mmCIF file of C-alpha atoms in Angstrom:
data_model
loop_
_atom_site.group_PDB
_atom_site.id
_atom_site.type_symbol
_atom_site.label_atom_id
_atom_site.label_comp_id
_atom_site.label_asym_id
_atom_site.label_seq_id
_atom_site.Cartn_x
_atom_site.Cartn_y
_atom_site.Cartn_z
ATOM 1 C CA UNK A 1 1.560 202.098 17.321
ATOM 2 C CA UNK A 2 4.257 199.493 15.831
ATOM 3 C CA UNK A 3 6.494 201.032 13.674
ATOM 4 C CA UNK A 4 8.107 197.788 11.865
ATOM 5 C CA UNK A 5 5.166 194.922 11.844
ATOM 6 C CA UNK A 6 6.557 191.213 11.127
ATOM 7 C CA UNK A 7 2.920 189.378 11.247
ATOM 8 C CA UNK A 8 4.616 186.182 11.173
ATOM 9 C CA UNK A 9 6.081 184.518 14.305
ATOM 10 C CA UNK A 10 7.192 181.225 12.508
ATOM 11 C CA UNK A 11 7.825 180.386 9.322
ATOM 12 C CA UNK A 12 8.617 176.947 7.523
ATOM 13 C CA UNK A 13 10.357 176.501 4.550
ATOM 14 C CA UNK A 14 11.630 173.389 2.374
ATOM 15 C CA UNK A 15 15.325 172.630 1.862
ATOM 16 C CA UNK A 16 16.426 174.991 -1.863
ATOM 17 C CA UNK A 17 13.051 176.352 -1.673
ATOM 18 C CA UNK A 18 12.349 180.191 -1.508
ATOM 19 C CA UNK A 19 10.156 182.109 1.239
ATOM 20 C CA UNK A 20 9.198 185.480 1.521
ATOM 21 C CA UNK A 21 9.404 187.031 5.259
ATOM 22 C CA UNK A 22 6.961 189.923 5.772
ATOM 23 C CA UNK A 23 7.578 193.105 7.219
ATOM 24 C CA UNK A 24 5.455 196.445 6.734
ATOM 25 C CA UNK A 25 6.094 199.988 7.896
ATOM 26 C CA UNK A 26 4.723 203.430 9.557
ATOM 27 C CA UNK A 27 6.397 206.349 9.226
ATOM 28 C CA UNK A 28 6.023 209.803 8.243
ATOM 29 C CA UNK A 29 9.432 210.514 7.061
ATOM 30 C CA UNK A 30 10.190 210.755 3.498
ATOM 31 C CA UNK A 31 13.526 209.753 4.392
ATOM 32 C CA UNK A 32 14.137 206.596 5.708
ATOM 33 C CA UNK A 33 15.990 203.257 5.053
ATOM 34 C CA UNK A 34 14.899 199.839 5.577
ATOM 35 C CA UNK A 35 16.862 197.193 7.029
ATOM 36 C CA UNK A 36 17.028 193.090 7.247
ATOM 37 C CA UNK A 37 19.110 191.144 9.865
ATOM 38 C CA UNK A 38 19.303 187.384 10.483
ATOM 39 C CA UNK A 39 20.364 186.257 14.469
ATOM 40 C CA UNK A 40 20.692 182.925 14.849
ATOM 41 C CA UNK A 41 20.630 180.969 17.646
ATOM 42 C CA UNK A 42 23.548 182.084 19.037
ATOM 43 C CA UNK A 43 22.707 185.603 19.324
ATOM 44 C CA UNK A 44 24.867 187.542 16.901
ATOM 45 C CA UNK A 45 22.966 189.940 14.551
ATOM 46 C CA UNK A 46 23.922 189.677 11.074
ATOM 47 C CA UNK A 47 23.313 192.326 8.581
ATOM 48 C CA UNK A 48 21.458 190.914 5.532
ATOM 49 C CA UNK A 49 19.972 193.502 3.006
ATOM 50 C CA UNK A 50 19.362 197.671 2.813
ATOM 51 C CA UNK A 51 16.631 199.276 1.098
ATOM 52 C CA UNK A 52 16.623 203.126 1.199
ATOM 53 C CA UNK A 53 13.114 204.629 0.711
ATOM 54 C CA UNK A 54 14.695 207.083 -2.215
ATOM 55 C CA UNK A 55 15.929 204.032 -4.191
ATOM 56 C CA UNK A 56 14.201 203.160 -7.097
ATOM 57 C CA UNK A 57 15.035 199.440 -7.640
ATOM 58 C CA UNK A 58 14.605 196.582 -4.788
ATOM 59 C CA UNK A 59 17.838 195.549 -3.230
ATOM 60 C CA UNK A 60 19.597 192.425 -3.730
ATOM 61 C CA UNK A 61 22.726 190.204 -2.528
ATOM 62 C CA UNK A 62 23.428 187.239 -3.205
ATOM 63 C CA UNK A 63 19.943 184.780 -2.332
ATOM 64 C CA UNK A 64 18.780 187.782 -0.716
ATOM 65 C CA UNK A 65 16.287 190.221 -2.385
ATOM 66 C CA UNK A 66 14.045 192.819 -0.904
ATOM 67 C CA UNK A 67 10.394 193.305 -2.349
ATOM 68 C CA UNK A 68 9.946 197.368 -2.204
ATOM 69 C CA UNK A 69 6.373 198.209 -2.423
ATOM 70 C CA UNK A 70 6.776 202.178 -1.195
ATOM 71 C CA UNK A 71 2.789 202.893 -1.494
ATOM 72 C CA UNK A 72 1.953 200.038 0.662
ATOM 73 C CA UNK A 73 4.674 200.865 3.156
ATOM 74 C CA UNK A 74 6.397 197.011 3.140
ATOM 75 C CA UNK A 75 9.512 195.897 2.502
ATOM 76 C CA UNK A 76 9.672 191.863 2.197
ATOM 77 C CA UNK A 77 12.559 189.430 1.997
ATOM 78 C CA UNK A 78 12.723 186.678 0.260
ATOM 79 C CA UNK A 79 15.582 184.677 0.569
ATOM 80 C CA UNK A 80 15.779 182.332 -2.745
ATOM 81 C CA UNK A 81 17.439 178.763 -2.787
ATOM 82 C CA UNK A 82 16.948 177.942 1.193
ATOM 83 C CA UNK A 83 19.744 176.390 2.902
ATOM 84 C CA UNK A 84 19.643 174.556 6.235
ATOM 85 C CA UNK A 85 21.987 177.271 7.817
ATOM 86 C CA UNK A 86 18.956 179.847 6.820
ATOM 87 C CA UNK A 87 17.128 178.705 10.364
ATOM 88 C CA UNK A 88 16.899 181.745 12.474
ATOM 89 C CA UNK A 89 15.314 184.405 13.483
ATOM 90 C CA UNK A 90 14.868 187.416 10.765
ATOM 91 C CA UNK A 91 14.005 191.122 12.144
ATOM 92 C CA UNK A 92 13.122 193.939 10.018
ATOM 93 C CA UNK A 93 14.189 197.024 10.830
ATOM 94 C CA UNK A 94 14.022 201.051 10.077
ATOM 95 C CA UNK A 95 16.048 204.182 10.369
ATOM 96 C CA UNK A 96 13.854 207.476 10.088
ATOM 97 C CA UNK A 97 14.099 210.512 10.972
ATOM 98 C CA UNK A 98 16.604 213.441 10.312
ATOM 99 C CA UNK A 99 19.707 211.447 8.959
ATOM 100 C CA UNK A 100 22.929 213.361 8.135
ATOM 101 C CA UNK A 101 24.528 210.667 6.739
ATOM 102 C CA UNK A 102 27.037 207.655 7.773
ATOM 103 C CA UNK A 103 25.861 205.138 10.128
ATOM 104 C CA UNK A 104 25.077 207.078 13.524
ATOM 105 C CA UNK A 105 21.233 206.598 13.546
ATOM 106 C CA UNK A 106 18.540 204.497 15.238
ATOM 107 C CA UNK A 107 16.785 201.440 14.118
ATOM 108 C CA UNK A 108 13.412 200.495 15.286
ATOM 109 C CA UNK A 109 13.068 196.746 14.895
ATOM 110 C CA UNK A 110 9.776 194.550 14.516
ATOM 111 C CA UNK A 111 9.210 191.705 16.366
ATOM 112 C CA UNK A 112 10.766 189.041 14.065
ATOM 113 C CA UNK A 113 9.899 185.924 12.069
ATOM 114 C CA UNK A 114 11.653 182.359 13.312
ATOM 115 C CA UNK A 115 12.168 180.457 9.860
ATOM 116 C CA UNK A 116 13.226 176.860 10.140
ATOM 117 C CA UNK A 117 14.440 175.015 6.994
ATOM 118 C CA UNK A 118 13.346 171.598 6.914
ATOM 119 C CA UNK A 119 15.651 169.076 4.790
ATOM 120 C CA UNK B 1 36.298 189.475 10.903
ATOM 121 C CA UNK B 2 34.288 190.965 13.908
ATOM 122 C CA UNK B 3 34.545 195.125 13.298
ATOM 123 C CA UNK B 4 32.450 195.531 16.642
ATOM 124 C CA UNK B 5 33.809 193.639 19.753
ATOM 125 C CA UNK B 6 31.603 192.695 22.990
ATOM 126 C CA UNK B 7 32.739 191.763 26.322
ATOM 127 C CA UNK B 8 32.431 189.627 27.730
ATOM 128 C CA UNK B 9 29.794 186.980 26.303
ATOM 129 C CA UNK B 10 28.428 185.249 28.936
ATOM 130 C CA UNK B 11 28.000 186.977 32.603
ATOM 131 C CA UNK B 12 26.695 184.654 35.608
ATOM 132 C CA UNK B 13 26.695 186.465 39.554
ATOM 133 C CA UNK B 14 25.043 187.275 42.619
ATOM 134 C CA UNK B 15 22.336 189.813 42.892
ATOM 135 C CA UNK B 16 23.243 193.318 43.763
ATOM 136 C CA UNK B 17 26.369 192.555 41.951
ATOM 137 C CA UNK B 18 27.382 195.104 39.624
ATOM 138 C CA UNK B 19 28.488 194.299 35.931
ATOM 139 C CA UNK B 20 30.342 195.919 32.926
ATOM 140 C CA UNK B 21 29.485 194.984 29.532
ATOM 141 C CA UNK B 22 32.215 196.727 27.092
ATOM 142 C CA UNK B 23 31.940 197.252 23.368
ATOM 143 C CA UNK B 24 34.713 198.165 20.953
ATOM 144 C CA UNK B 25 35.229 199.128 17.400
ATOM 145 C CA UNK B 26 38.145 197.345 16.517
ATOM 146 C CA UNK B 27 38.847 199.274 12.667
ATOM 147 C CA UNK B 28 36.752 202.659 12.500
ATOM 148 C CA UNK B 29 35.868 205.193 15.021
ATOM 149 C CA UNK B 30 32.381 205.221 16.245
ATOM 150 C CA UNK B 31 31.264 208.274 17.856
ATOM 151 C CA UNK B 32 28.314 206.764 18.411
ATOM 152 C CA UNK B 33 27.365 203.511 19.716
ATOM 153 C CA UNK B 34 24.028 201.977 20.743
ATOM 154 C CA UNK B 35 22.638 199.484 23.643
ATOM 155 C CA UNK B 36 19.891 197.011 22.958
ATOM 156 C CA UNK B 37 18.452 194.713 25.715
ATOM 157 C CA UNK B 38 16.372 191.729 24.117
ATOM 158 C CA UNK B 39 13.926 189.266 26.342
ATOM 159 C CA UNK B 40 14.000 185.879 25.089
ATOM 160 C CA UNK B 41 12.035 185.230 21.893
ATOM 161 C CA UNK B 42 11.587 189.391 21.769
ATOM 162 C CA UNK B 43 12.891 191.810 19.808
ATOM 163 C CA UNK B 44 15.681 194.152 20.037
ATOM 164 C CA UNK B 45 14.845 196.805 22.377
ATOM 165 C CA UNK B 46 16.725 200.445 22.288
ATOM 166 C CA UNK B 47 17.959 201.272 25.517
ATOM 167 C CA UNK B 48 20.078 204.022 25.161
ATOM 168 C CA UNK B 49 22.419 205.983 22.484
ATOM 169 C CA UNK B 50 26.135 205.907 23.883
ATOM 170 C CA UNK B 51 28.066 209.665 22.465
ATOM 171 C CA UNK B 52 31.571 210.196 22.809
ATOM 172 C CA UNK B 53 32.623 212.992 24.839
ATOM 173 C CA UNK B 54 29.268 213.489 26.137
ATOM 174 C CA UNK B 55 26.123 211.908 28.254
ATOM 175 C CA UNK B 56 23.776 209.244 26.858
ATOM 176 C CA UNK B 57 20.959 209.525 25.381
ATOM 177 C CA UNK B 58 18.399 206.945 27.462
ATOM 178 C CA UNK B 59 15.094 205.864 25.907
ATOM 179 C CA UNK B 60 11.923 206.350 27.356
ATOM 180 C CA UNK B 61 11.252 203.887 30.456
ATOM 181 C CA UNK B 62 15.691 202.864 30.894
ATOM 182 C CA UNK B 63 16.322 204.434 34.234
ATOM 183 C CA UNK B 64 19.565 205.662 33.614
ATOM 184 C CA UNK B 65 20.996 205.418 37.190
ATOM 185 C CA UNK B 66 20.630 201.474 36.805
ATOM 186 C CA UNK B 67 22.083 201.644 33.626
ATOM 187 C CA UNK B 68 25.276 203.385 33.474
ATOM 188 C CA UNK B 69 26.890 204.104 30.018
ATOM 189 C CA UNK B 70 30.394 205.818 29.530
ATOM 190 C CA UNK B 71 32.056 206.626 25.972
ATOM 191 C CA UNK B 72 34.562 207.443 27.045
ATOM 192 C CA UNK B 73 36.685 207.467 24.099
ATOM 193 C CA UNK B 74 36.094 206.987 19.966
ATOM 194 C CA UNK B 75 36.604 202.884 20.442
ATOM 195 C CA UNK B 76 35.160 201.988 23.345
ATOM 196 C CA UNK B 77 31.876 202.590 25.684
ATOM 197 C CA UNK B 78 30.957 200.801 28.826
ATOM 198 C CA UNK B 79 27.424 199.292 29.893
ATOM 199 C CA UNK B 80 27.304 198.824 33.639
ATOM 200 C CA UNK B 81 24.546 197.331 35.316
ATOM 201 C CA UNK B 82 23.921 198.333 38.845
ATOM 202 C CA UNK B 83 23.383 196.361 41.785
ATOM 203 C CA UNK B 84 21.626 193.915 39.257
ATOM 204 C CA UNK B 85 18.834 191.892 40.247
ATOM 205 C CA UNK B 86 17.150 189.012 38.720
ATOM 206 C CA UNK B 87 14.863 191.007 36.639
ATOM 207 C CA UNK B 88 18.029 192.392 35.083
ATOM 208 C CA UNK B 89 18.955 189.441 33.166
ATOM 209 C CA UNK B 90 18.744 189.266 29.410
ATOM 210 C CA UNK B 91 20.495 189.628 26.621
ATOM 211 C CA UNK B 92 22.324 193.017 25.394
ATOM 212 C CA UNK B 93 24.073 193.573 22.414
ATOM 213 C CA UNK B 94 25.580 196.900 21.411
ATOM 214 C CA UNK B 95 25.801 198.327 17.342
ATOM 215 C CA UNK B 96 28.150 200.772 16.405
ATOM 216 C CA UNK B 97 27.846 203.082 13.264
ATOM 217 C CA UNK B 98 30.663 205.696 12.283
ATOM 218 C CA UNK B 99 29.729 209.283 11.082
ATOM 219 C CA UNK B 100 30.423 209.889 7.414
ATOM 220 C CA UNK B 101 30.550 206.198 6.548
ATOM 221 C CA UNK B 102 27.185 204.805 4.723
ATOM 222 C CA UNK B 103 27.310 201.408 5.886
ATOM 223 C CA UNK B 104 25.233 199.552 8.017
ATOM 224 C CA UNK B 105 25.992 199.288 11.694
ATOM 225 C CA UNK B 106 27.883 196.776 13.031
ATOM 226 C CA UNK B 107 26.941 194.733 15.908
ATOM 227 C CA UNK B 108 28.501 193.407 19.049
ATOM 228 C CA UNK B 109 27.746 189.585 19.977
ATOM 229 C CA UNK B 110 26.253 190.175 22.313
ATOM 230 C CA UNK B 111 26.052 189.423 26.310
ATOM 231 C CA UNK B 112 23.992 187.104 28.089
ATOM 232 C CA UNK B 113 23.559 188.064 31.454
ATOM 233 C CA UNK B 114 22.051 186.096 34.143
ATOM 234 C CA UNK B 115 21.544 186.824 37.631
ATOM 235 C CA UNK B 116 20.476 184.674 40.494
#
């Protein structure tokens, strides 16, 4: 079973618009933390937003935000006030299991959501 | 500027050649670094966890005699990929995360491979 599900493959969004990309979860763990990156064409993976399952209010930076909806297990982006440079792809991702801390752990990505911001 | 360093970029050779990919953490000590392999319009896929000091930890399905990873010290581990054949080419990228430090991991560039 998928444990990071991004049911979108493409996504289209208008120039200063603002789109939500979807991403729900499976897991077990009570523990976890919930991850957004953004690799554009080019290849590099750049680290967006962080949602940790324990924190109480959704994450945000800058025209990022993460919608946190714990009970139904998703954890949505929406990136506010698109900009052309937004096109890319967009993976979700998730660190579970036991965690000790620091940044030594595993992430589980979903498949990904190509957004292309039209002018 | 670029905390995790991948080299090289861009790899082009022979089959049955065999290649190195390196990555580095240029400001922090990672005792741990991963290896992703990701097909063309896929998704990141684990391949292995890279330990300092000690052997790698391959996923489920990553034959790890084809796949040769070294850590060899707290900066630096090695990806080599033996006798390579077509099938071989993609695109890996390595993350590093450092023990005590909650931040997210930092990734490599990562390095297109191709093989004819």
């Amino acid at each position: 079973a998928q444990k990071i599900t991004q049911t979108q493959p493409g996504m289209f969004v208008q120039e200063k618009e603002a789109v939500t990309l979807d991403c729900t979860y499976d897991t077990s763990d009570q523990s976890y933390g919930l991850f957004w990156y953004k690799q554009p064409s080019s290849g590099e993976m750049i680290f967006l937003i962080y949602q940790g399952s324990y924190d109480e209010q959704n994450a945000t930076e800058g025209r990022y935000s993460l919608n946190f909806q714990k009970a139904r297990k998703s954890a949505n982006l929406v990136i506010s006030a698109s900009q052309l440079g937004d096109s890319a792809m967009y993976f979700c991702a998730m660190r579970e299991g036991r965690w000790s801390g620091g940044s030594n752990y595993k992430l589980t990505f979903g498949k990904g959501t190509l957004l292309t911001v039209n002018p | 500027g670029a905390v995790v360093s991948q080299h090289p970029s861009r790899v082009i050779c022979k089959s049955g050649t065999s290649v190195k990919i390196e990555c580095r953490s240029l400001d922090f000590q990672a005792t741990t670094m991963f290896w992703y392999r990701q097909f063309p319009k896929q998704s990141l896929m684990l391949m292995a966890t890279s330990n300092e000091g000690s052997k790698a930890t391959y996923e489920q399905g990553v034959e790890k005699d084809k796949f040769l990873i070294n850590h060899a010290s707290l900066t630096l581990s090695t990806l080599t990929v033996t006798s390579a054949h077509p099938e071989d080419s993609s695109f890996y990228i390595c993350s590093a995360g450092a023990a005590g430090r909650n931040q997210p991991q930092h990734f490599g560039d990562g390095t297109r491979l191709s093989i004819l």
